[in-house]
mmCIF file of C-alpha atoms and ligand atoms in Angstrom:
data_model
loop_
_atom_site.group_PDB
_atom_site.id
_atom_site.type_symbol
_atom_site.label_atom_id
_atom_site.label_comp_id
_atom_site.label_asym_id
_atom_site.label_seq_id
_atom_site.Cartn_x
_atom_site.Cartn_y
_atom_site.Cartn_z
ATOM 1 C CA UNK A 1 0.040 -0.005 -0.016
ATOM 2 C CA UNK A 2 2.783 2.429 0.900
ATOM 3 C CA UNK A 3 4.557 2.000 -2.449
ATOM 4 C CA UNK A 4 1.306 2.564 -4.337
ATOM 5 C CA UNK A 5 0.428 5.572 -2.192
ATOM 6 C CA UNK A 6 3.907 6.986 -2.808
ATOM 7 C CA UNK A 7 3.537 6.577 -6.543
ATOM 8 C CA UNK A 8 0.138 8.225 -6.503
ATOM 9 C CA UNK A 9 1.471 11.066 -4.346
ATOM 10 C CA UNK A 10 4.184 11.707 -6.973
ATOM 11 C CA UNK A 11 1.485 12.109 -9.641
ATOM 12 C CA UNK A 12 -0.515 14.369 -7.333
ATOM 13 C CA UNK A 13 2.418 16.623 -6.673
ATOM 14 C CA UNK A 14 3.303 16.882 -10.368
ATOM 15 C CA UNK A 15 -0.249 17.883 -11.179
ATOM 16 C CA UNK A 16 -0.833 20.061 -8.093
ATOM 17 C CA UNK A 17 -0.192 23.446 -9.684
ATOM 18 C CA UNK A 18 -2.653 22.715 -12.466
ATOM 19 C CA UNK A 19 -5.208 21.193 -10.087
ATOM 20 C CA UNK A 20 -4.993 24.322 -7.969
ATOM 21 C CA UNK A 21 -5.179 26.697 -10.907
ATOM 22 C CA UNK A 22 -8.358 25.111 -12.310
ATOM 23 C CA UNK A 23 -9.736 24.256 -8.882
ATOM 24 C CA UNK A 24 -10.463 20.837 -10.403
ATOM 25 C CA UNK A 25 -9.078 17.334 -9.910
ATOM 26 C CA UNK A 26 -8.454 15.862 -13.342
ATOM 27 C CA UNK A 27 -9.831 12.504 -14.487
ATOM 28 C CA UNK A 28 -6.349 11.073 -14.802
ATOM 29 C CA UNK A 29 -5.811 11.654 -11.046
ATOM 30 C CA UNK A 30 -9.085 9.937 -10.134
ATOM 31 C CA UNK A 31 -8.147 7.007 -12.384
ATOM 32 C CA UNK A 32 -4.746 6.790 -10.678
ATOM 33 C CA UNK A 33 -6.408 7.104 -7.261
ATOM 34 C CA UNK A 34 -8.599 4.062 -7.982
ATOM 35 C CA UNK A 35 -5.758 2.072 -9.532
ATOM 36 C CA UNK A 36 -3.599 2.753 -6.462
ATOM 37 C CA UNK A 37 -6.137 0.901 -4.345
ATOM 38 C CA UNK A 38 -6.605 3.878 -2.016
ATOM 39 C CA UNK A 39 -10.395 4.106 -2.638
ATOM 40 C CA UNK A 40 -10.987 0.546 -1.368
ATOM 41 C CA UNK A 41 -8.090 0.537 1.137
ATOM 42 C CA UNK A 42 -10.131 1.393 4.326
ATOM 43 C CA UNK A 43 -12.489 -1.604 3.859
ATOM 44 C CA UNK A 44 -11.807 -4.994 5.426
ATOM 45 C CA UNK A 45 -10.005 -7.514 3.222
ATOM 46 C CA UNK A 46 -13.034 -9.810 2.849
ATOM 47 C CA UNK A 47 -14.891 -6.878 1.239
ATOM 48 C CA UNK A 48 -12.136 -6.151 -1.261
ATOM 49 C CA UNK A 49 -10.212 -3.683 0.887
ATOM 50 C CA UNK A 50 -6.813 -3.537 2.543
ATOM 51 C CA UNK A 51 -8.032 -3.064 6.157
ATOM 52 C CA UNK A 52 -6.148 0.284 6.355
ATOM 53 C CA UNK A 53 -8.505 1.461 9.146
ATOM 54 C CA UNK A 54 -7.667 -1.592 11.281
ATOM 55 C CA UNK A 55 -6.025 -0.649 14.613
ATOM 56 C CA UNK A 56 -2.842 -2.523 13.754
ATOM 57 C CA UNK A 57 -2.489 -0.438 10.560
ATOM 58 C CA UNK A 58 -2.773 3.008 12.155
ATOM 59 C CA UNK A 59 0.966 3.713 11.604
ATOM 60 C CA UNK A 60 0.616 2.936 7.885
ATOM 61 C CA UNK A 61 -2.554 5.048 7.522
ATOM 62 C CA UNK A 62 -0.681 7.907 9.194
ATOM 63 C CA UNK A 63 2.144 7.564 6.661
ATOM 64 C CA UNK A 64 -0.343 7.461 3.742
ATOM 65 C CA UNK A 65 -2.063 10.633 4.975
ATOM 66 C CA UNK A 66 1.317 12.368 5.396
ATOM 67 C CA UNK A 67 2.370 11.320 1.871
ATOM 68 C CA UNK A 68 -0.835 12.604 0.333
ATOM 69 C CA UNK A 69 -0.767 15.802 2.452
ATOM 70 C CA UNK A 70 2.776 16.406 1.305
ATOM 71 C CA UNK A 71 1.660 16.149 -2.353
ATOM 72 C CA UNK A 72 -1.719 17.917 -2.527
ATOM 73 C CA UNK A 73 -3.696 18.798 0.565
ATOM 74 C CA UNK A 74 -7.015 18.983 -1.285
ATOM 75 C CA UNK A 75 -6.843 15.353 -2.415
ATOM 76 C CA UNK A 76 -5.556 14.380 1.076
ATOM 77 C CA UNK A 77 -8.594 16.122 2.568
ATOM 78 C CA UNK A 78 -10.983 14.142 0.333
ATOM 79 C CA UNK A 79 -9.212 10.868 1.144
ATOM 80 C CA UNK A 80 -9.367 11.662 4.910
ATOM 81 C CA UNK A 81 -13.137 12.242 4.679
ATOM 82 C CA UNK A 82 -13.598 9.010 2.735
ATOM 83 C CA UNK A 83 -11.544 7.068 5.340
ATOM 84 C CA UNK A 84 -13.519 8.670 8.170
ATOM 85 C CA UNK A 85 -16.853 7.668 6.584
ATOM 86 C CA UNK A 86 -15.796 4.053 6.013
ATOM 87 C CA UNK A 87 -14.473 3.880 9.623
ATOM 88 C CA UNK A 88 -17.793 5.143 11.002
ATOM 89 C CA UNK A 89 -19.814 2.634 8.929
ATOM 90 C CA UNK A 90 -17.439 -0.166 9.959
ATOM 91 C CA UNK A 91 -17.711 0.814 13.640
ATOM 92 C CA UNK A 92 -21.420 1.572 13.974
ATOM 93 C CA UNK A 93 -23.146 0.146 10.891
ATOM 94 C CA UNK A 94 -24.477 -3.318 10.087
ATOM 95 C CA UNK A 95 -22.333 -5.632 8.033
ATOM 96 C CA UNK A 96 -24.823 -5.430 5.134
ATOM 97 C CA UNK A 97 -24.485 -1.663 5.111
ATOM 98 C CA UNK A 98 -20.731 -1.850 4.963
ATOM 99 C CA UNK A 99 -20.924 -4.491 2.233
ATOM 100 C CA UNK A 100 -23.244 -2.323 0.141
ATOM 101 C CA UNK A 101 -20.958 0.734 0.594
ATOM 102 C CA UNK A 102 -17.900 -1.349 -0.437
ATOM 103 C CA UNK A 103 -19.711 -2.413 -3.606
ATOM 104 C CA UNK A 104 -20.570 1.195 -4.460
ATOM 105 C CA UNK A 105 -16.990 2.345 -3.920
ATOM 106 C CA UNK A 106 -15.574 -0.603 -5.926
ATOM 107 C CA UNK A 107 -17.873 0.550 -8.772
ATOM 108 C CA UNK A 108 -16.347 3.995 -8.764
ATOM 109 C CA UNK A 109 -17.953 5.836 -5.847
ATOM 110 C CA UNK A 110 -16.468 7.984 -3.106
ATOM 111 C CA UNK A 111 -17.625 8.651 0.434
ATOM 112 C CA UNK A 112 -17.249 11.592 2.811
ATOM 113 C CA UNK A 113 -18.464 12.843 6.202
ATOM 114 C CA UNK A 114 -20.663 15.910 5.946
ATOM 115 C CA UNK A 115 -21.295 17.253 9.423
ATOM 116 C CA UNK A 116 -21.190 21.051 9.128
ATOM 117 C CA UNK A 117 -24.535 22.912 9.326
ATOM 118 C CA UNK A 118 -25.868 26.332 8.574
ATOM 119 C CA UNK A 119 -28.258 27.985 11.036
ATOM 120 C CA UNK A 120 -31.115 25.825 9.859
ATOM 121 C CA UNK A 121 -29.289 22.511 9.847
ATOM 122 C CA UNK A 122 -30.461 19.133 8.455
ATOM 123 C CA UNK A 123 -33.416 17.377 10.107
ATOM 124 C CA UNK A 124 -35.081 14.037 9.694
ATOM 125 C CA UNK A 125 -38.713 13.892 10.649
ATOM 126 C CA UNK A 126 -39.364 10.307 11.961
ATOM 127 C CA UNK A 127 -37.501 7.871 14.181
ATOM 128 C CA UNK A 128 -35.573 5.247 12.177
ATOM 129 C CA UNK A 129 -36.208 7.126 8.949
ATOM 130 C CA UNK A 130 -38.367 9.778 7.287
ATOM 131 C CA UNK A 131 -37.783 12.707 5.017
ATOM 132 C CA UNK A 132 -34.751 15.025 5.246
ATOM 133 C CA UNK A 133 -35.247 18.765 5.480
ATOM 134 C CA UNK A 134 -32.447 21.276 5.130
ATOM 135 C CA UNK A 135 -28.926 21.246 3.802
ATOM 136 C CA UNK A 136 -25.304 20.582 4.685
ATOM 137 C CA UNK A 137 -22.635 23.237 4.234
ATOM 138 C CA UNK A 138 -18.834 23.090 3.893
ATOM 139 C CA UNK A 139 -19.192 19.669 2.322
ATOM 140 C CA UNK A 140 -16.021 18.623 0.473
ATOM 141 C CA UNK A 141 -16.426 16.711 -2.747
ATOM 142 C CA UNK A 142 -19.819 18.214 -3.572
ATOM 143 C CA UNK A 143 -20.568 17.049 -7.099
ATOM 144 C CA UNK A 144 -18.374 13.973 -7.052
ATOM 145 C CA UNK A 145 -18.864 12.277 -3.660
ATOM 146 C CA UNK A 146 -21.548 9.651 -4.336
ATOM 147 C CA UNK A 147 -22.122 8.128 -0.854
ATOM 148 C CA UNK A 148 -21.758 10.712 1.876
ATOM 149 C CA UNK A 149 -22.418 10.031 5.553
ATOM 150 C CA UNK A 150 -24.415 13.068 6.771
ATOM 151 C CA UNK A 151 -25.367 14.056 10.318
ATOM 152 C CA UNK A 152 -28.988 15.077 10.878
ATOM 153 C CA UNK A 153 -31.104 16.028 13.879
ATOM 154 C CA UNK A 154 -33.810 13.455 14.645
ATOM 155 C CA UNK A 155 -36.386 13.351 17.495
ATOM 156 C CA UNK A 156 -34.097 11.037 19.501
ATOM 157 C CA UNK A 157 -30.816 12.931 18.898
ATOM 158 C CA UNK A 158 -28.132 13.306 16.238
ATOM 159 C CA UNK A 159 -28.194 10.502 13.658
ATOM 160 C CA UNK A 160 -25.971 9.403 10.825
ATOM 161 C CA UNK A 161 -27.499 8.749 7.396
ATOM 162 C CA UNK A 162 -25.507 7.054 4.647
ATOM 163 C CA UNK A 163 -26.950 8.479 1.431
ATOM 164 C CA UNK A 164 -26.766 7.230 -2.146
ATOM 165 C CA UNK A 165 -26.807 10.369 -4.168
ATOM 166 C CA UNK A 166 -28.565 10.600 -7.519
ATOM 167 C CA UNK A 167 -26.016 13.365 -8.398
ATOM 168 C CA UNK A 168 -28.996 15.548 -9.281
ATOM 169 C CA UNK A 169 -29.142 17.112 -5.779
ATOM 170 C CA UNK A 170 -28.938 20.947 -5.828
ATOM 171 C CA UNK A 171 -25.280 21.877 -5.175
ATOM 172 C CA UNK A 172 -24.045 25.395 -4.453
ATOM 173 C CA UNK A 173 -20.280 25.906 -4.831
ATOM 174 C CA UNK A 174 -20.567 29.664 -5.282
ATOM 175 C CA UNK A 175 -19.440 30.340 -1.712
ATOM 176 C CA UNK A 176 -16.170 28.385 -2.014
ATOM 177 C CA UNK A 177 -13.918 31.302 -2.908
ATOM 178 C CA UNK A 178 -11.270 30.176 -0.364
ATOM 179 C CA UNK A 179 -7.625 31.197 -0.410
ATOM 180 C CA UNK A 180 -6.561 27.540 -0.564
ATOM 181 C CA UNK A 181 -7.939 24.027 -0.859
ATOM 182 C CA UNK A 182 -9.617 25.236 -4.035
ATOM 183 C CA UNK A 183 -10.117 21.851 -5.713
ATOM 184 C CA UNK A 184 -11.951 20.264 -2.774
ATOM 185 C CA UNK A 185 -15.292 21.510 -4.127
ATOM 186 C CA UNK A 186 -16.415 22.371 -0.665
ATOM 187 C CA UNK A 187 -20.036 23.594 -0.904
ATOM 188 C CA UNK A 188 -23.659 23.385 0.230
ATOM 189 C CA UNK A 189 -26.096 20.662 -0.769
ATOM 190 C CA UNK A 190 -29.824 20.744 -0.181
ATOM 191 C CA UNK A 191 -31.285 17.405 0.834
ATOM 192 C CA UNK A 192 -34.865 18.538 1.400
ATOM 193 C CA UNK A 193 -37.291 15.862 0.333
ATOM 194 C CA UNK A 194 -34.751 12.953 0.368
ATOM 195 C CA UNK A 195 -36.380 9.908 1.867
ATOM 196 C CA UNK A 196 -34.267 7.896 4.314
ATOM 197 C CA UNK A 197 -35.212 4.443 5.662
ATOM 198 C CA UNK A 198 -33.590 2.166 8.238
ATOM 199 C CA UNK A 199 -31.199 1.044 5.486
ATOM 200 C CA UNK A 200 -29.679 4.541 5.463
ATOM 201 C CA UNK A 201 -29.414 4.875 9.264
ATOM 202 C CA UNK A 202 -26.011 4.025 10.640
ATOM 203 C CA UNK A 203 -25.713 3.044 14.321
ATOM 204 C CA UNK A 204 -27.598 4.669 17.176
ATOM 205 C CA UNK A 205 -28.368 8.348 17.847
ATOM 206 C CA UNK A 206 -25.257 9.971 19.373
ATOM 207 C CA UNK A 207 -22.774 7.569 17.772
ATOM 208 C CA UNK A 208 -21.087 10.194 15.573
ATOM 209 C CA UNK A 209 -19.765 12.162 18.532
ATOM 210 C CA UNK A 210 -18.996 9.077 20.674
ATOM 211 C CA UNK A 211 -15.609 9.358 22.349
ATOM 212 C CA UNK A 212 -12.747 8.654 22.174
ATOM 213 C CA UNK A 213 -13.256 8.162 18.403
ATOM 214 C CA UNK A 214 -14.794 11.543 17.623
ATOM 215 C CA UNK A 215 -12.054 13.774 19.021
ATOM 216 C CA UNK A 216 -9.346 11.074 18.968
ATOM 217 C CA UNK A 217 -9.730 10.735 15.165
ATOM 218 C CA UNK A 218 -8.452 14.300 14.765
ATOM 219 C CA UNK A 219 -4.978 12.793 14.321
ATOM 220 C CA UNK A 220 -5.911 11.934 10.749
ATOM 221 C CA UNK A 221 -6.309 15.541 9.556
ATOM 222 C CA UNK A 222 -3.248 16.448 11.629
ATOM 223 C CA UNK A 223 -1.287 13.816 9.666
ATOM 224 C CA UNK A 224 -2.276 15.509 6.373
ATOM 225 C CA UNK A 225 -1.239 18.897 7.859
ATOM 226 C CA UNK A 226 2.026 17.352 8.979
ATOM 227 C CA UNK A 227 2.753 16.056 5.495
ATOM 228 C CA UNK A 228 2.334 19.529 4.000
ATOM 229 C CA UNK A 229 4.578 20.948 6.745
ATOM 230 C CA UNK A 230 7.259 18.406 5.902
ATOM 231 C CA UNK A 231 6.977 19.363 2.204
ATOM 232 C CA UNK A 232 7.651 23.001 3.089
ATOM 233 C CA UNK A 233 10.833 22.017 4.923
ATOM 234 C CA UNK A 234 12.009 19.923 1.956
ATOM 235 C CA UNK A 235 11.258 22.767 -0.463
ATOM 236 C CA UNK A 236 13.224 25.122 1.744
ATOM 237 C CA UNK A 237 16.186 22.741 1.753
ATOM 238 C CA UNK A 238 16.024 22.548 -2.067
ATOM 239 C CA UNK A 239 15.954 26.343 -2.261
ATOM 240 C CA UNK A 240 19.013 26.681 -0.017
ATOM 241 C CA UNK A 241 20.949 24.128 -2.070
ATOM 242 C CA UNK A 242 20.066 25.569 -5.468
ATOM 243 C CA UNK A 243 20.726 29.159 -4.438
ATOM 244 C CA UNK A 244 23.892 28.166 -2.517
ATOM 245 C CA UNK A 245 22.607 30.044 0.512
ATOM 246 C CA UNK A 246 22.776 27.046 2.827
ATOM 247 C CA UNK A 247 25.992 28.012 4.600
ATOM 248 C CA UNK A 248 24.584 31.257 5.930
ATOM 249 C CA UNK A 249 24.263 30.824 9.715
ATOM 250 C CA UNK A 250 20.819 32.510 9.865
ATOM 251 C CA UNK A 251 19.501 30.168 7.128
ATOM 252 C CA UNK A 252 20.972 27.176 8.894
ATOM 253 C CA UNK A 253 19.246 28.286 12.082
ATOM 254 C CA UNK A 254 15.984 28.584 10.168
ATOM 255 C CA UNK A 255 16.448 25.116 8.608
ATOM 256 C CA UNK A 256 17.142 23.602 12.014
ATOM 257 C CA UNK A 257 14.069 25.196 13.521
ATOM 258 C CA UNK A 258 11.842 24.172 10.658
ATOM 259 C CA UNK A 259 13.156 20.565 10.808
ATOM 260 C CA UNK A 260 12.567 20.400 14.516
ATOM 261 C CA UNK A 261 9.008 21.727 14.174
ATOM 262 C CA UNK A 262 8.120 19.267 11.445
ATOM 263 C CA UNK A 263 9.582 16.367 13.405
ATOM 264 C CA UNK A 264 7.746 17.451 16.597
ATOM 265 C CA UNK A 265 4.420 17.482 14.723
ATOM 266 C CA UNK A 266 5.138 14.041 13.277
ATOM 267 C CA UNK A 267 6.006 12.504 16.635
ATOM 268 C CA UNK A 268 2.832 13.882 18.183
ATOM 269 C CA UNK A 269 0.638 12.703 15.333
ATOM 270 C CA UNK A 270 2.133 9.207 15.299
ATOM 271 C CA UNK A 271 1.665 8.932 19.043
ATOM 272 C CA UNK A 272 -1.939 10.195 18.861
ATOM 273 C CA UNK A 273 -2.656 7.595 16.134
ATOM 274 C CA UNK A 274 -1.126 4.831 18.201
ATOM 275 C CA UNK A 275 -3.012 5.813 21.379
ATOM 276 C CA UNK A 276 -6.379 5.691 19.612
ATOM 277 C CA UNK A 277 -5.580 2.348 18.033
ATOM 278 C CA UNK A 278 -4.553 0.649 21.316
ATOM 279 C CA UNK A 279 -7.114 -0.196 24.075
ATOM 280 C CA UNK A 280 -4.539 0.407 26.791
ATOM 281 C CA UNK A 281 -5.243 4.050 27.680
ATOM 282 C CA UNK A 282 -8.296 5.629 29.262
ATOM 283 C CA UNK A 283 -10.515 7.395 26.692
ATOM 284 C CA UNK A 284 -10.176 10.791 28.318
ATOM 285 C CA UNK A 285 -6.393 10.568 27.981
ATOM 286 C CA UNK A 286 -6.628 9.550 24.310
ATOM 287 C CA UNK A 287 -8.904 12.506 23.638
ATOM 288 C CA UNK A 288 -6.766 14.890 25.739
ATOM 289 C CA UNK A 289 -3.632 13.912 23.817
ATOM 290 C CA UNK A 290 -5.401 14.207 20.420
ATOM 291 C CA UNK A 291 -6.473 17.719 21.409
ATOM 292 C CA UNK A 292 -2.882 18.602 22.318
ATOM 293 C CA UNK A 293 -1.786 17.123 19.001
ATOM 294 C CA UNK A 294 -4.121 19.538 17.158
ATOM 295 C CA UNK A 295 -2.532 22.423 19.016
ATOM 296 C CA UNK A 296 1.049 21.230 18.390
ATOM 297 C CA UNK A 297 0.475 20.435 14.713
ATOM 298 C CA UNK A 298 -1.061 23.851 14.105
ATOM 299 C CA UNK A 299 1.693 25.718 15.947
ATOM 300 C CA UNK A 300 4.476 23.751 14.145
ATOM 301 C CA UNK A 301 2.838 24.353 10.732
ATOM 302 C CA UNK A 302 2.461 28.069 11.336
ATOM 303 C CA UNK A 303 6.054 28.338 12.536
ATOM 304 C CA UNK A 304 7.368 26.449 9.555
ATOM 305 C CA UNK A 305 5.351 28.562 7.124
ATOM 306 C CA UNK A 306 6.677 31.768 8.628
ATOM 307 C CA UNK A 307 10.282 30.455 8.816
ATOM 308 C CA UNK A 308 10.294 29.165 5.230
ATOM 309 C CA UNK A 309 8.666 32.292 3.821
ATOM 310 C CA UNK A 310 11.247 34.497 5.573
ATOM 311 C CA UNK A 311 14.121 32.264 4.464
ATOM 312 C CA UNK A 312 13.063 32.048 0.805
ATOM 313 C CA UNK A 313 11.688 35.560 0.574
ATOM 314 C CA UNK A 314 9.383 37.107 -2.013
ATOM 315 C CA UNK A 315 9.485 34.225 -4.524
ATOM 316 C CA UNK A 316 7.687 32.021 -1.990
ATOM 317 C CA UNK A 317 4.664 34.312 -2.442
ATOM 318 C CA UNK A 318 4.684 34.213 -6.231
ATOM 319 C CA UNK A 319 2.817 31.619 -8.270
ATOM 320 C CA UNK A 320 3.582 28.973 -9.414
ATOM 321 C CA UNK A 321 6.212 28.475 -6.691
ATOM 322 C CA UNK A 322 5.104 25.324 -4.799
ATOM 323 C CA UNK A 323 5.764 27.005 -1.471
ATOM 324 C CA UNK A 324 3.076 29.595 -2.344
ATOM 325 C CA UNK A 325 0.523 26.877 -3.077
ATOM 326 C CA UNK A 326 1.370 24.560 -0.171
ATOM 327 C CA UNK A 327 1.331 27.491 2.272
ATOM 328 C CA UNK A 328 -2.046 28.711 0.950
ATOM 329 C CA UNK A 329 -3.588 25.248 1.219
ATOM 330 C CA UNK A 330 -2.071 24.592 4.637
ATOM 331 C CA UNK A 331 -3.142 27.950 6.062
ATOM 332 C CA UNK A 332 -6.693 27.229 4.935
ATOM 333 C CA UNK A 333 -6.930 23.565 5.969
ATOM 334 C CA UNK A 334 -5.452 24.379 9.413
ATOM 335 C CA UNK A 335 -8.744 26.112 10.201
ATOM 336 C CA UNK A 336 -10.523 23.301 12.044
ATOM 337 C CA UNK A 337 -13.483 23.499 14.448
ATOM 338 C CA UNK A 338 -13.080 25.038 17.933
ATOM 339 C CA UNK A 339 -9.293 25.081 18.244
ATOM 340 C CA UNK A 340 -9.397 27.029 21.529
ATOM 341 C CA UNK A 341 -11.729 24.472 23.100
ATOM 342 C CA UNK A 342 -9.579 21.600 21.842
ATOM 343 C CA UNK A 343 -6.505 23.157 23.393
ATOM 344 C CA UNK A 344 -8.178 23.938 26.740
ATOM 345 C CA UNK A 345 -9.837 20.503 26.893
ATOM 346 C CA UNK A 346 -6.382 18.977 26.441
ATOM 347 C CA UNK A 347 -5.165 20.963 29.429
ATOM 348 C CA UNK A 348 -8.319 20.037 31.483
ATOM 349 C CA UNK A 349 -7.898 16.319 30.756
ATOM 350 C CA UNK A 350 -4.345 16.513 32.235
ATOM 351 C CA UNK A 351 -5.543 18.645 35.196
ATOM 352 C CA UNK A 352 -8.182 16.103 36.159
ATOM 353 C CA UNK A 353 -5.945 13.013 35.679
ATOM 354 C CA UNK A 354 -3.755 11.532 38.386
ATOM 355 C CA UNK A 355 -0.830 11.310 35.954
ATOM 356 C CA UNK A 356 2.362 13.307 35.876
ATOM 357 C CA UNK A 357 3.026 14.872 32.499
ATOM 358 C CA UNK A 358 5.579 12.074 31.761
ATOM 359 C CA UNK A 359 2.782 9.458 32.159
ATOM 360 C CA UNK A 360 0.036 11.341 30.407
HETATM 361 C C1 LIG B 1 -10.824 22.652 3.182
HETATM 362 C C2 LIG B 1 -11.918 22.337 4.150
HETATM 363 C C3 LIG B 1 -12.759 21.287 3.884
HETATM 364 C C4 LIG B 1 -13.835 20.971 4.756
HETATM 365 N N1 LIG B 1 -14.625 19.935 4.443
HETATM 366 C C5 LIG B 1 -15.625 19.607 5.293
HETATM 367 C C6 LIG B 1 -16.460 18.435 5.073
HETATM 368 O O1 LIG B 1 -16.317 17.725 4.096
HETATM 369 N N2 LIG B 1 -17.407 18.134 5.978
HETATM 370 C C7 LIG B 1 -17.602 18.933 7.100
HETATM 371 O O2 LIG B 1 -18.494 18.618 7.892
HETATM 372 N N3 LIG B 1 -16.865 19.997 7.288
HETATM 373 C C8 LIG B 1 -15.872 20.326 6.468
HETATM 374 N N4 LIG B 1 -15.120 21.446 6.723
HETATM 375 C C9 LIG B 1 -15.493 22.323 7.821
HETATM 376 C C10 LIG B 1 -14.832 21.988 9.143
HETATM 377 O O3 LIG B 1 -15.324 20.753 9.601
HETATM 378 C C11 LIG B 1 -15.150 23.085 10.129
HETATM 379 O O4 LIG B 1 -16.468 23.337 10.223
HETATM 380 C C12 LIG B 1 -14.427 24.358 9.756
HETATM 381 O O5 LIG B 1 -13.118 24.077 9.348
HETATM 382 C C13 LIG B 1 -14.436 25.218 11.063
HETATM 383 O O6 LIG B 1 -13.539 26.260 10.879
HETATM 384 P P1 LIG B 1 -13.735 27.672 11.588
HETATM 385 O O7 LIG B 1 -12.406 28.306 11.612
HETATM 386 O O8 LIG B 1 -14.928 28.354 11.052
HETATM 387 O O9 LIG B 1 -14.030 27.155 13.121
HETATM 388 P P2 LIG B 1 -14.670 27.792 14.419
HETATM 389 O O10 LIG B 1 -14.944 26.628 15.330
HETATM 390 O O11 LIG B 1 -15.772 28.732 14.128
HETATM 391 O O12 LIG B 1 -13.412 28.583 15.002
HETATM 392 C C14 LIG B 1 -13.080 29.902 14.627
HETATM 393 C C15 LIG B 1 -12.535 30.614 15.883
HETATM 394 O O13 LIG B 1 -13.623 30.838 16.836
HETATM 395 C C16 LIG B 1 -13.336 30.233 18.062
HETATM 396 N N5 LIG B 1 -14.629 29.754 18.593
HETATM 397 C C17 LIG B 1 -15.366 28.685 18.149
HETATM 398 N N6 LIG B 1 -16.503 28.571 18.900
HETATM 399 C C18 LIG B 1 -16.526 29.620 19.772
HETATM 400 C C19 LIG B 1 -17.400 30.045 20.797
HETATM 401 N N7 LIG B 1 -18.542 29.408 21.026
HETATM 402 N N8 LIG B 1 -17.045 31.129 21.521
HETATM 403 C C20 LIG B 1 -15.923 31.814 21.295
HETATM 404 N N9 LIG B 1 -15.024 31.449 20.340
HETATM 405 C C21 LIG B 1 -15.309 30.348 19.577
HETATM 406 C C22 LIG B 1 -12.352 29.105 17.741
HETATM 407 O O14 LIG B 1 -11.577 28.653 18.852
HETATM 408 C C23 LIG B 1 -11.526 29.808 16.660
HETATM 409 O O15 LIG B 1 -10.614 30.672 17.258
HETATM 410 C C24 LIG B 1 -14.047 21.792 5.918
HETATM 411 C C25 LIG B 1 -13.133 22.788 6.201
HETATM 412 C C26 LIG B 1 -12.099 23.055 5.341
HETATM 413 C C27 LIG B 1 -11.140 24.190 5.713
#
């Protein structure tokens, strides 16, 4: 899997400037994505997958997400959402639901988790099914994701509906005028009138936000951020070598600081992935550490961006320099929900535990 992911990442990186310019992921990349096995990889082996979401494979999944994040964060984001959806259906759904999803993905589909709401939100009228009313916003892959897992408010709480889109649903991408992550097609989709039955309902009300998986799974987007951060350090190194500015003591200091920040983020992310995969640690500690990992990954990425931009100078702000694009995508994708709360919850988890910091 790693070799195939690496080859696909190479293609992604080569195409990334064009993908960004047109805000569009070309058909040749989707074909290569499917051929690489990544689309089916999160499913269990007996359903045609590679079991990449299995607890013993978390280190490998982390590497794949870093590789893709290092190549093109938009495609990494879409893959992360797909992996998240398959994990949720694996964990909370019935075997038949997972089998049906695997068949749809094998036939060319893609999944995602669409949780973000506008003020109105998405509602489902009856218990165990009914008719959807409302829309989802900030939904990545709008227009090409075929089988999204959407959250909706039901009489008995928040439910998860696995939808099979007709691809005729009204999509609004007009609001996605973001600085970066342009090709993610992140938009709004109206689901009013869509009928959902028990076949669409995954798990029990409240499963989506069940811990430690809800917050603990944040390591996956952190891994993609970490990959892009590492790419910036490598591009900085290339710049210093090609311009023969690498012996300057200030530049060496910048390179050392950027390396240390990228390595720090990676160690945190790998540890957070491993903690969620093992059953050995209390859930609060897994969540607390994942929240700290979000804080550390963000800080390291911001530090590396500033350091690299100062070290390279103006050209790192001029298209089509890859540092310009990677920084723009990274700055955008770093904006994740409630970062202050994640950071303070991380501190609270430590405060209320009996552990010393060394044991936390
Ligand atoms: C490229 C991209 C793709 C995405 N794709 C998807 C997708 O496919 N599906 C999906 O569901 N979502 C998606 N999202 C949306 C994502 O899940 C979040 O909703 C979004 O990133 C939140 O960003 P925000 O900065 O607006 O967060 P906010 O949580 O609004 O944070 C902004 C700031 O406000 C602070 N803050 C937050 N709440 C409070 C409060 N109550 N009081 C005081 N301060 C507060 C935060 O700490 C932070 O400083 C995507 C986002 C991006 C960037």
